[in-house]
Tab-separated table of C-alpha atoms in Angstrom:
chain	number	residue	atom	x	y	z
V	33	UNK	CA	11.402	3.867	33.602
V	34	UNK	CA	11.977	0.298	32.592
V	35	UNK	CA	13.067	-1.097	29.236
V	36	UNK	CA	9.540	-2.223	28.320
V	37	UNK	CA	8.176	1.317	28.602
V	38	UNK	CA	11.007	2.681	26.469
V	39	UNK	CA	10.509	-0.074	23.867
V	40	UNK	CA	6.758	0.597	23.709
V	41	UNK	CA	7.362	4.330	23.318
V	42	UNK	CA	9.901	3.721	20.540
V	43	UNK	CA	7.504	1.367	18.772
V	44	UNK	CA	4.728	3.936	19.015
V	45	UNK	CA	6.951	6.669	17.586
V	46	UNK	CA	8.026	4.408	14.706
V	47	UNK	CA	4.401	3.471	13.944
V	48	UNK	CA	3.383	7.127	13.950
V	49	UNK	CA	6.311	8.029	11.680
V	50	UNK	CA	5.383	5.251	9.224
V	51	UNK	CA	1.752	6.414	9.177
V	52	UNK	CA	2.747	10.032	8.596
V	53	UNK	CA	5.130	8.997	5.791
V	54	UNK	CA	2.298	7.013	4.168
V	55	UNK	CA	-0.084	9.980	4.402
V	56	UNK	CA	2.609	12.246	2.933
V	57	UNK	CA	3.216	9.836	0.032
V	58	UNK	CA	-0.509	9.462	-0.720
V	59	UNK	CA	-1.161	13.202	-0.720
V	60	UNK	CA	1.846	13.963	-2.933
V	61	UNK	CA	1.240	11.151	-5.463
V	62	UNK	CA	0.576	12.620	-8.916
V	63	UNK	CA	-0.690	9.392	-10.492
V	64	UNK	CA	2.183	9.137	-12.966
V	65	UNK	CA	3.219	5.672	-11.777
V	66	UNK	CA	0.562	3.133	-12.661
V	67	UNK	CA	-0.111	-0.219	-11.047
V	68	UNK	CA	2.195	-3.238	-11.190
V	69	UNK	CA	0.731	-5.107	-14.151
V	70	UNK	CA	2.555	-8.335	-13.239
V	71	UNK	CA	0.016	-8.787	-10.436
V	72	UNK	CA	-3.173	-8.021	-12.376
V	73	UNK	CA	-4.719	-11.437	-11.750
V	74	UNK	CA	-4.591	-10.878	-7.972
V	75	UNK	CA	-6.092	-7.379	-8.116
V	76	UNK	CA	-9.728	-7.085	-6.933
V	77	UNK	CA	-10.483	-3.941	-8.938
V	78	UNK	CA	-12.081	-4.016	-12.410
V	79	UNK	CA	-9.676	-3.428	-15.276
V	80	UNK	CA	-9.198	-4.473	-18.891
V	81	UNK	CA	-5.989	-6.303	-17.945
V	82	UNK	CA	-7.676	-8.814	-15.609
V	83	UNK	CA	-8.434	-12.340	-16.635
V	84	UNK	CA	-11.754	-14.059	-16.287
V	85	UNK	CA	-12.117	-17.080	-13.990
V	86	UNK	CA	-11.452	-19.423	-16.915
V	87	UNK	CA	-8.004	-17.953	-17.521
V	88	UNK	CA	-8.797	-15.848	-20.601
V	89	UNK	CA	-8.817	-12.073	-20.813
V	90	UNK	CA	-12.138	-10.261	-20.709
């Protein structure tokens, strides 16, 4: 076994762990924490907090 194989295996394990943590967090989220309203203008989803193209609220 060379160092490249070990590094690739470690990277794969870390990627799998990150994915599993993300899945765990998504499935356990209760919706109590809302979105970050400081970034509303960059959000692509419709919401009353977004601004129109001209810079004024809807």
